[in-house]
PDB file of C-alpha atoms in Angstrom:
ATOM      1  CA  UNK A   1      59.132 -86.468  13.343  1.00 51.00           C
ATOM      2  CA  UNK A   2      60.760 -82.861  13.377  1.00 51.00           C
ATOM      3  CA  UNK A   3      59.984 -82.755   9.854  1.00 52.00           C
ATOM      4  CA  UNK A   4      56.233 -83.269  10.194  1.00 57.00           C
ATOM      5  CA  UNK A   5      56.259 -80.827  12.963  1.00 53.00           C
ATOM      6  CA  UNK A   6      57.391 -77.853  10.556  1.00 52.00           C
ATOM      7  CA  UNK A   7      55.300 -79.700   7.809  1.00 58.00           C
ATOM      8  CA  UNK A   8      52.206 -79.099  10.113  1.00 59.00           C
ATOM      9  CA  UNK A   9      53.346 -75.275  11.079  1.00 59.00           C
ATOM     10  CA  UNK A  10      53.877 -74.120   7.654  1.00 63.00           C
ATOM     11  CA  UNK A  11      51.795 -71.464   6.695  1.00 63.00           C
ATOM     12  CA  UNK A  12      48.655 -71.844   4.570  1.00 70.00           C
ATOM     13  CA  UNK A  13      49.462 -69.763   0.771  1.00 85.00           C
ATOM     14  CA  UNK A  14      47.747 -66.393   0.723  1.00 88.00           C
ATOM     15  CA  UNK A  15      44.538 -65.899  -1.349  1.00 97.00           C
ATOM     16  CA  UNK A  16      44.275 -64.768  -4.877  1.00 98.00           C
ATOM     17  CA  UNK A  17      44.270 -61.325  -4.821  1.00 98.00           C
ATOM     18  CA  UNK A  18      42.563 -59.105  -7.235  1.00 98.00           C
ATOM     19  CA  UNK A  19      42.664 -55.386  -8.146  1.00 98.00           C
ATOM     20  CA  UNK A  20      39.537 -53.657  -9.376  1.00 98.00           C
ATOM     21  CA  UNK A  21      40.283 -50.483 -11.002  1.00 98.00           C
ATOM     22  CA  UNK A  22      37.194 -48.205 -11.475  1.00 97.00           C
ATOM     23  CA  UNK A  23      37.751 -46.246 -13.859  1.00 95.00           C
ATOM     24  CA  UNK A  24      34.077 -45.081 -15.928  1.00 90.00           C
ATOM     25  CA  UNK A  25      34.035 -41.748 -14.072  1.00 77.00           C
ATOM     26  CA  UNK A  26      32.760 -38.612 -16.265  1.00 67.00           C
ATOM     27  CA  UNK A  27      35.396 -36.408 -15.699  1.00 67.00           C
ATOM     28  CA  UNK A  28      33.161 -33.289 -15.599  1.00 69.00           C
ATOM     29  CA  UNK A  29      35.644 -31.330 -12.874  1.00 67.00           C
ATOM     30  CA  UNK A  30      38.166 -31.639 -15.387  1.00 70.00           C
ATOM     31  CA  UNK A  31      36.208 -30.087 -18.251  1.00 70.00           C
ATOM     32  CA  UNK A  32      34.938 -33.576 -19.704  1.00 73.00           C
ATOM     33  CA  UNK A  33      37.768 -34.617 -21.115  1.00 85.00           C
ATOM     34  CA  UNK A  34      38.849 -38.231 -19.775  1.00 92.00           C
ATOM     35  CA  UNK A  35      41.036 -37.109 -17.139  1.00 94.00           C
ATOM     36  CA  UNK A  36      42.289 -40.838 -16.845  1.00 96.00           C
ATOM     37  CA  UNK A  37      44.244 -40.351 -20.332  1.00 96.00           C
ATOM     38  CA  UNK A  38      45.767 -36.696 -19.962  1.00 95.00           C
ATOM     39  CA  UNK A  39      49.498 -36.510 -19.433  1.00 95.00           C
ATOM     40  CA  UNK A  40      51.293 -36.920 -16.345  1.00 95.00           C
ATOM     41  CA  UNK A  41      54.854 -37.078 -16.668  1.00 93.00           C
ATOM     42  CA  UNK A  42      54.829 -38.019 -19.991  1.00 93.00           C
ATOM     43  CA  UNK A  43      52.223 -40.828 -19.504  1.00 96.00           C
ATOM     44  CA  UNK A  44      48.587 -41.150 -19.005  1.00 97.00           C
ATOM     45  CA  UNK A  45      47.591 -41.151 -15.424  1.00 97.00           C
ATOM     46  CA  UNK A  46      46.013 -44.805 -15.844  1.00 98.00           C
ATOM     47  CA  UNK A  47      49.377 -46.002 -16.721  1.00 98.00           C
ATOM     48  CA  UNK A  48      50.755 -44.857 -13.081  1.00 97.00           C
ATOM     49  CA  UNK A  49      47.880 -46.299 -11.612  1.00 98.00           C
ATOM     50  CA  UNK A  50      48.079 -49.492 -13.507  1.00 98.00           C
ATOM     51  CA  UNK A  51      51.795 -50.076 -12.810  1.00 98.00           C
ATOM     52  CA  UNK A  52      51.816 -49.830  -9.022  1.00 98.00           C
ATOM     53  CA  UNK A  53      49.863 -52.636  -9.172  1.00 98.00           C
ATOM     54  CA  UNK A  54      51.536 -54.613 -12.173  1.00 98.00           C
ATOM     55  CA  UNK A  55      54.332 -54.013  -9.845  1.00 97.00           C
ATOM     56  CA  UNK A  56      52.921 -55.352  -6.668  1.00 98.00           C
ATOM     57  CA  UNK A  57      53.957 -58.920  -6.066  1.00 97.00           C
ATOM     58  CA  UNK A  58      50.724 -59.481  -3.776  1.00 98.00           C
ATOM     59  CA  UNK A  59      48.641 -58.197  -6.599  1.00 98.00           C
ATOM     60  CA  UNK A  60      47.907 -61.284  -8.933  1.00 98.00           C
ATOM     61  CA  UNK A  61      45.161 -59.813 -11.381  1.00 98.00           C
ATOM     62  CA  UNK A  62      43.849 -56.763 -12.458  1.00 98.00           C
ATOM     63  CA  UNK A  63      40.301 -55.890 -13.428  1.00 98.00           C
ATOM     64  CA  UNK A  64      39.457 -52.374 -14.821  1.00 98.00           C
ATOM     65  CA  UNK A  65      35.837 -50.880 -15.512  1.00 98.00           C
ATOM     66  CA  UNK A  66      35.547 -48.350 -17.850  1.00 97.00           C
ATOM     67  CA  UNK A  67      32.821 -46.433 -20.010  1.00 95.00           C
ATOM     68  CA  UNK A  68      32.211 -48.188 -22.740  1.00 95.00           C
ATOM     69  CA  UNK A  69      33.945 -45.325 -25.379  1.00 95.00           C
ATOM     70  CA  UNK A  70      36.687 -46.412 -23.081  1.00 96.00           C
ATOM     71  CA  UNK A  71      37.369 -50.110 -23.264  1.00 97.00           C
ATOM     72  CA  UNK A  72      39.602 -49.823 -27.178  1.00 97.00           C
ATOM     73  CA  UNK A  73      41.631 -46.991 -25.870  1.00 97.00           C
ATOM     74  CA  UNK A  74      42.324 -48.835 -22.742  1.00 97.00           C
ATOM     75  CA  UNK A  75      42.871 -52.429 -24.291  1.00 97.00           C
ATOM     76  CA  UNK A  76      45.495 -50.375 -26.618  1.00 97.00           C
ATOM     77  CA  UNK A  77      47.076 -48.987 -23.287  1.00 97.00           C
ATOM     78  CA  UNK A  78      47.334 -51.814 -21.581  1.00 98.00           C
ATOM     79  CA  UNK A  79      49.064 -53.654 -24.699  1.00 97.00           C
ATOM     80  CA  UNK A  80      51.274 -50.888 -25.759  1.00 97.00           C
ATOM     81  CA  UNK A  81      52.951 -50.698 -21.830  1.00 97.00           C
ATOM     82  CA  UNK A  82      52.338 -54.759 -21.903  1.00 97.00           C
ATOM     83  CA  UNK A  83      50.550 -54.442 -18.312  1.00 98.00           C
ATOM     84  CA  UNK A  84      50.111 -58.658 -18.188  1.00 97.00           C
ATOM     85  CA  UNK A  85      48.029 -58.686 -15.128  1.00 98.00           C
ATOM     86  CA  UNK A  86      44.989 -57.054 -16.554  1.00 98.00           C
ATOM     87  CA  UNK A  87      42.660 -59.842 -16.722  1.00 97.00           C
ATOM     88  CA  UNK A  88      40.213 -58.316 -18.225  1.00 98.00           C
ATOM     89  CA  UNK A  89      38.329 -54.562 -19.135  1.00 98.00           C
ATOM     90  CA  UNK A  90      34.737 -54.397 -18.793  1.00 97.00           C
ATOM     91  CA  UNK A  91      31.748 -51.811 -19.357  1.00 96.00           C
ATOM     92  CA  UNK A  92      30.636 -49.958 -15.852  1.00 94.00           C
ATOM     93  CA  UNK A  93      27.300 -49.558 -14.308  1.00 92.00           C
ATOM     94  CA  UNK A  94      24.705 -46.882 -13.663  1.00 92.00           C
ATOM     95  CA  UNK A  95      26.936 -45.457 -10.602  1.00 94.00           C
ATOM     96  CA  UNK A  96      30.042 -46.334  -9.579  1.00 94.00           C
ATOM     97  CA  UNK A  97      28.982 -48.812  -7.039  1.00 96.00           C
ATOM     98  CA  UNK A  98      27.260 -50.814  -9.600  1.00 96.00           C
ATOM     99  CA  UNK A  99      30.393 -50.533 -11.334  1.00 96.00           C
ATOM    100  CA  UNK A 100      32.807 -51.316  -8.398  1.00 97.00           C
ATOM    101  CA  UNK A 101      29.964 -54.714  -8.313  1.00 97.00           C
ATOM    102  CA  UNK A 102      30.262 -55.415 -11.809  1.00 97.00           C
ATOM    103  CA  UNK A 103      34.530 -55.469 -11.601  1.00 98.00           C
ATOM    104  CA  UNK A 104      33.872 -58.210  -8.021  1.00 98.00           C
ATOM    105  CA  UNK A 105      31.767 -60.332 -10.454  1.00 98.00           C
ATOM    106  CA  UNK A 106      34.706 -60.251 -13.544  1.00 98.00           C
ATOM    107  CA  UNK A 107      37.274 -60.990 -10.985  1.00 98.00           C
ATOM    108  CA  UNK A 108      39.149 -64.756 -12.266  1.00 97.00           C
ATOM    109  CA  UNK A 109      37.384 -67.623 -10.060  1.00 96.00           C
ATOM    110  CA  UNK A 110      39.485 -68.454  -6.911  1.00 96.00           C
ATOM    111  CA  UNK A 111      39.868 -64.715  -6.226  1.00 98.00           C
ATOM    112  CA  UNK A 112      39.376 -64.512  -2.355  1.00 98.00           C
ATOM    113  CA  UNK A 113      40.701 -60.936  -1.963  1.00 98.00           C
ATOM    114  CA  UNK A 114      39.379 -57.985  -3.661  1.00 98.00           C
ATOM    115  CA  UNK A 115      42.371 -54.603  -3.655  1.00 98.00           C
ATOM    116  CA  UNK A 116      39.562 -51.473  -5.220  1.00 98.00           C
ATOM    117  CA  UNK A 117      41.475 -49.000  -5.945  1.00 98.00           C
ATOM    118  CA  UNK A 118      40.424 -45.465  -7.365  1.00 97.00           C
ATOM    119  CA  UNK A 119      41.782 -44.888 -11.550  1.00 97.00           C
ATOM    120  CA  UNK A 120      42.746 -41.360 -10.636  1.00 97.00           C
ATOM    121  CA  UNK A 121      45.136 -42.161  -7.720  1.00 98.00           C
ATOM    122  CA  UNK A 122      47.979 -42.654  -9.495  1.00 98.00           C
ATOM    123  CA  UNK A 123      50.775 -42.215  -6.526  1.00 98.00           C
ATOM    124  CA  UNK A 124      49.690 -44.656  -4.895  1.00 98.00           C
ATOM    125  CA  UNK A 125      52.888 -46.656  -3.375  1.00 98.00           C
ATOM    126  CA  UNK A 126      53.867 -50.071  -2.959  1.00 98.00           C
ATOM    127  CA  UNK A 127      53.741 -49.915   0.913  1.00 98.00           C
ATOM    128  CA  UNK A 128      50.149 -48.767   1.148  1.00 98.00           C
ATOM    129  CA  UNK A 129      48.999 -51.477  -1.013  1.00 98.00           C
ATOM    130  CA  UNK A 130      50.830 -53.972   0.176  1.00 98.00           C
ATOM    131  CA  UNK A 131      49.953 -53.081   4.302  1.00 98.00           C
ATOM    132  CA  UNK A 132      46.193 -53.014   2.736  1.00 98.00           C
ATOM    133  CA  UNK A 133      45.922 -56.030   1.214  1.00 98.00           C
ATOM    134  CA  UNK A 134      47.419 -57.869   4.310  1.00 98.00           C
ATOM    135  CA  UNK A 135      45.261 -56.002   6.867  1.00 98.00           C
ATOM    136  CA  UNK A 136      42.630 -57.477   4.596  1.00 98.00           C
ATOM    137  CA  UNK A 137      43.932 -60.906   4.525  1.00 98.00           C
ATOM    138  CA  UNK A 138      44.290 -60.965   8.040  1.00 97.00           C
ATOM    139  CA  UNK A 139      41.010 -59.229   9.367  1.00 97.00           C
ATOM    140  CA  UNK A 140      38.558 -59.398   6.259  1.00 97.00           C
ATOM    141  CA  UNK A 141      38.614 -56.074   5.394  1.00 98.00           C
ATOM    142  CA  UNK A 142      41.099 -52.472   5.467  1.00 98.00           C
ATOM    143  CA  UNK A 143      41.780 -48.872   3.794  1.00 98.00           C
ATOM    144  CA  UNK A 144      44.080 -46.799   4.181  1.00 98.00           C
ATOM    145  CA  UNK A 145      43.812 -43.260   6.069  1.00 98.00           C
ATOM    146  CA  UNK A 146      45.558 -40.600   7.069  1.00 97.00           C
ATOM    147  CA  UNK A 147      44.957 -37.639  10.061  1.00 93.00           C
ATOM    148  CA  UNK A 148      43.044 -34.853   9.396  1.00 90.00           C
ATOM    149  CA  UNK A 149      45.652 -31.707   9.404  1.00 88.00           C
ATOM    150  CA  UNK A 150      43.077 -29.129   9.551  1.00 87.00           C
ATOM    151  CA  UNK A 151      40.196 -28.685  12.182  1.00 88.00           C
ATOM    152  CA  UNK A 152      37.094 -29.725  11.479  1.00 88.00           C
ATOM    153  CA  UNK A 153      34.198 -28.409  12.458  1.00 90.00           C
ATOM    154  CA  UNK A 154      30.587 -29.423  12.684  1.00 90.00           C
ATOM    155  CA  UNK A 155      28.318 -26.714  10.625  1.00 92.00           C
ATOM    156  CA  UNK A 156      24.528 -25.889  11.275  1.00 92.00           C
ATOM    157  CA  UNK A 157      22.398 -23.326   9.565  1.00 90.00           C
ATOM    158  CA  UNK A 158      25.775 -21.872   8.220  1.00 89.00           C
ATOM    159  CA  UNK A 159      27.154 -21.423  11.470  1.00 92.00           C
ATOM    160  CA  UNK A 160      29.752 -23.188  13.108  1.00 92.00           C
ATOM    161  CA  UNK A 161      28.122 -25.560  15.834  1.00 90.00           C
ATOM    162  CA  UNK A 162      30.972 -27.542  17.481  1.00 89.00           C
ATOM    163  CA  UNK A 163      34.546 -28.403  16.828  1.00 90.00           C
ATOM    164  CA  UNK A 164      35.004 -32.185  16.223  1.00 89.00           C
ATOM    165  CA  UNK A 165      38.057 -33.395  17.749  1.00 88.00           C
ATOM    166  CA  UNK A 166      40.987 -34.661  14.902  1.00 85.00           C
ATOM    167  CA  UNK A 167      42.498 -37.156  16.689  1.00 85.00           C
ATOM    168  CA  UNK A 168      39.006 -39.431  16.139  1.00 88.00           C
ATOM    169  CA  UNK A 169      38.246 -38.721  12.013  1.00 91.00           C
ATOM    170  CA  UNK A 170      40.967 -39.557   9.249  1.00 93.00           C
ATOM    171  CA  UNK A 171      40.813 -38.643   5.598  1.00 95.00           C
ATOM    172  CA  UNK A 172      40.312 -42.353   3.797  1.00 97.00           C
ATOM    173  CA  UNK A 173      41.794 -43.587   0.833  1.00 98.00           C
ATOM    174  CA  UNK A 174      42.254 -46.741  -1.428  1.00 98.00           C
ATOM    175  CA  UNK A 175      42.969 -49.277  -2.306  1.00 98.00           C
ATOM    176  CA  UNK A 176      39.709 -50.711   0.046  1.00 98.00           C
ATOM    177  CA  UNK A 177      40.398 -54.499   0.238  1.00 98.00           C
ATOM    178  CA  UNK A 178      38.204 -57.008   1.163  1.00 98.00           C
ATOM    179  CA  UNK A 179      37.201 -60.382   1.189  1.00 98.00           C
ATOM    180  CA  UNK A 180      35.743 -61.012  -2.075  1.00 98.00           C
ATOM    181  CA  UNK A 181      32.704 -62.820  -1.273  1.00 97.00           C
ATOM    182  CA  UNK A 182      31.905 -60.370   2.046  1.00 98.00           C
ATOM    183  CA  UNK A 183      31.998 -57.201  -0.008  1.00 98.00           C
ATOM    184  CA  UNK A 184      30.349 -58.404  -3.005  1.00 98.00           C
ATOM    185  CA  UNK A 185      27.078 -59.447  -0.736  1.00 98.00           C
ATOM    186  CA  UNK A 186      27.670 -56.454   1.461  1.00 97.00           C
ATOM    187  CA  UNK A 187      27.621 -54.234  -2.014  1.00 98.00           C
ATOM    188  CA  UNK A 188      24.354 -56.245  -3.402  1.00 97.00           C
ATOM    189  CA  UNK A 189      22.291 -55.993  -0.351  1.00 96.00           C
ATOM    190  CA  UNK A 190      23.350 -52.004   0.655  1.00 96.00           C
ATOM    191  CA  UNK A 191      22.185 -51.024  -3.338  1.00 96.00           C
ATOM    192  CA  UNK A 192      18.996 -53.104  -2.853  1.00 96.00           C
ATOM    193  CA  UNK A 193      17.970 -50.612  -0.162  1.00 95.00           C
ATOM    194  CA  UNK A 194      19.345 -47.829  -1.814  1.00 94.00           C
ATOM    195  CA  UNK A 195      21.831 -46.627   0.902  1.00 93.00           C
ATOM    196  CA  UNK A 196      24.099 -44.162  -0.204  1.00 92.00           C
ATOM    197  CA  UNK A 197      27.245 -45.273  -0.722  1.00 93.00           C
ATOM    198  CA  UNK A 198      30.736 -42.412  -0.018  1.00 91.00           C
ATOM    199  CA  UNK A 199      33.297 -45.278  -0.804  1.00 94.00           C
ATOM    200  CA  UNK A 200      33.733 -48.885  -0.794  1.00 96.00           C
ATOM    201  CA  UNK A 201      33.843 -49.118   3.220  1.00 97.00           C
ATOM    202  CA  UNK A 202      30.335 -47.430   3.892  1.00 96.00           C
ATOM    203  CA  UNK A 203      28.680 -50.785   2.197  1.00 96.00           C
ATOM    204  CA  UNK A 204      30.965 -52.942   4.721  1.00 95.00           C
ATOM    205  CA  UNK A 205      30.102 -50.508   7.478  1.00 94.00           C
ATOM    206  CA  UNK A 206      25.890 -50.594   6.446  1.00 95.00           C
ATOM    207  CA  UNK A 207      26.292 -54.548   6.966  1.00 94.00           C
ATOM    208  CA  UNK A 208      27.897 -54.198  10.126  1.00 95.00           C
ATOM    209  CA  UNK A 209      31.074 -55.515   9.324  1.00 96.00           C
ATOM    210  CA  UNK A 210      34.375 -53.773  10.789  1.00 96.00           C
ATOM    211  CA  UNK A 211      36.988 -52.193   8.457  1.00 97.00           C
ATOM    212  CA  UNK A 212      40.665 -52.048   9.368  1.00 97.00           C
ATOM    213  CA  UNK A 213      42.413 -48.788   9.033  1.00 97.00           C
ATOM    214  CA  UNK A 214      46.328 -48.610   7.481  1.00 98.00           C
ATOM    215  CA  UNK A 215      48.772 -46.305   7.001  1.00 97.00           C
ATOM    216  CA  UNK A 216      48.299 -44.074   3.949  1.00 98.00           C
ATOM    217  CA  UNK A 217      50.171 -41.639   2.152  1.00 97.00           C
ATOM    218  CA  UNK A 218      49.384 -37.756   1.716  1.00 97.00           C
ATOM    219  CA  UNK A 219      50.817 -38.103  -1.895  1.00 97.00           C
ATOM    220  CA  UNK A 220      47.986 -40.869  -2.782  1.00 98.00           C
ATOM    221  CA  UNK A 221      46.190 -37.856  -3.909  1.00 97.00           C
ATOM    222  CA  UNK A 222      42.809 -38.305  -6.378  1.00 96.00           C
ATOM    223  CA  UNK A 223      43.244 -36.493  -9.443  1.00 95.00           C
ATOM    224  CA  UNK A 224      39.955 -34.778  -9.818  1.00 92.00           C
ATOM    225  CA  UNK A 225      40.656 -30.866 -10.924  1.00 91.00           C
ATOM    226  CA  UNK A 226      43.657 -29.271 -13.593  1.00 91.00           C
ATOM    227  CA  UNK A 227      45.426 -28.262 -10.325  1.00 93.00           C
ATOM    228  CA  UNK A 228      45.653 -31.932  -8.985  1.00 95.00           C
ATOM    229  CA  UNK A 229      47.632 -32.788 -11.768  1.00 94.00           C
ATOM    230  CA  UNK A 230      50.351 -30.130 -11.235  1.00 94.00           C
ATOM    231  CA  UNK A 231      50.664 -30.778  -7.654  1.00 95.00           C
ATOM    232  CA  UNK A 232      50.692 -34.804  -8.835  1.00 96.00           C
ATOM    233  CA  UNK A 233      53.647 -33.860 -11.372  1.00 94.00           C
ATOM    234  CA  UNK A 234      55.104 -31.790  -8.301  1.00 94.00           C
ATOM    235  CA  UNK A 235      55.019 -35.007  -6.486  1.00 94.00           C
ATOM    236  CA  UNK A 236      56.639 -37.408  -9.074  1.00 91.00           C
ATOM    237  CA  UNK A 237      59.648 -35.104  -9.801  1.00 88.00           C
ATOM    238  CA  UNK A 238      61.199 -36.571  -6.321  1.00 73.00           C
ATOM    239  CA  UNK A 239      60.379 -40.251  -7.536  1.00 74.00           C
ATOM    240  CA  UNK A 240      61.954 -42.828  -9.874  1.00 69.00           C
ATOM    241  CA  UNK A 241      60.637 -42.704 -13.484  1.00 65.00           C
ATOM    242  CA  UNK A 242      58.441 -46.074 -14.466  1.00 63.00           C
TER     243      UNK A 242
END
């Protein structure tokens, strides 16, 4: 009798979780050159990105999109560092919403949660995936953020209109999880009326759908300019090697 009791309480498993790893940008801040395979600490910064989540015990597979020039040199990445969750590397879309869309559909079948997570973040940490992906699994949907340092103001006609108080905006960040099958409709219906899209969250938000906020990290920087990646190699000096 007591053992059917705990055999009732136990816990249903978690959901297949998925990364999608956009990663078909342009690169045009950073000269043209593929940012995604310059240096950083001796590897490319897809390889730091990768591993956090080859390393991630709630991450179970790993979908990247690339450009299509991109897909041999990544394949040859992924089996030269022998990242085993990639599950599979496939051409982008027109934008990177399309693209973001096009990773969803790839993910393996059973996937119920969706971890999209930007290429050129490569800091990203263990901890702000992990208190992500089980904000999403718990509510349907999460990002991470962190407070605003500086103040922000609200600008009109080049003049500065109003100050907007800090303790209600936050800087947001990724991974964006989500239910697979909320996001993916949520994505299809907000580029069907062409509503711009600033991340991941503003197609949850356009369907009316709320978005949990987590803890992130001011080191999950984006690598987008030269100077990023010095103050990115400033930042791995204090941590473990991969």
């Amino acid at each position: 009798m007591l053992f059917d009791l705990f055999k009732r309480k136990k816990a249903p498993p978690r959901p297949c979780v998925c990364a999608v790893i956009p990663a078909a940008g342009s690169s045009q801040r950073m000269g043209g050159v593929n940012k995604l395979l310059l240096e950083l600490a001796g590897l490319p910064v897809l390889a730091h990105t990768l591993s956090a989540f080859e390393r991630c015990e709630l991450i179970d597979h790993i979908v990247i999109v690339a450009r299509e020039e991109d897909i041999v040199p990544y394949h040859q990445l992924c089996r030269e560092l022998g990242f085993s969750k990639v599950h599979t590397i496939i051409r982008g879309g027109a934008t990177r919403a399309h693209s973001v869309l096009e990773g969803i559909r790839s993910c393996p079948e059973g996937t119920g949660i969706v971890a999209i997570h930007d290429a050129a973040r490569p800091l990203v940490t263990d901890e702000v995936i992990r208190e992500a992906v089980e904000a999403a699994i718990q509510h349907g949907a999460a990002a991470p953020v962190v407070p605003m340092k500086d103040s922000v103001k609200r600008i009109e006609d080049g003049l500065i209109a109003a100050d907007i108080p800090r303790d209600t905006i936050a800087a947001v960040q990724t991974p964006q999880c989500f239910d697979r099958k909320r996001i993916e409709s949520a994505l299809v219906k907000a580029l069907r009326r062409c509503i711009p899209l600033t991340d991941d969250c503003a197609a949850f938000e356009a369907a009316r759908l709320p978005v949990c906020a987590t803890r992130g990290d001011y080191q999950n920087i984006k690598v987008t300019t030269p100077e990023d990646l010095l103050t990115a190699e400033a930042f791995l000096a204090g941590r473990e090697p991969l």
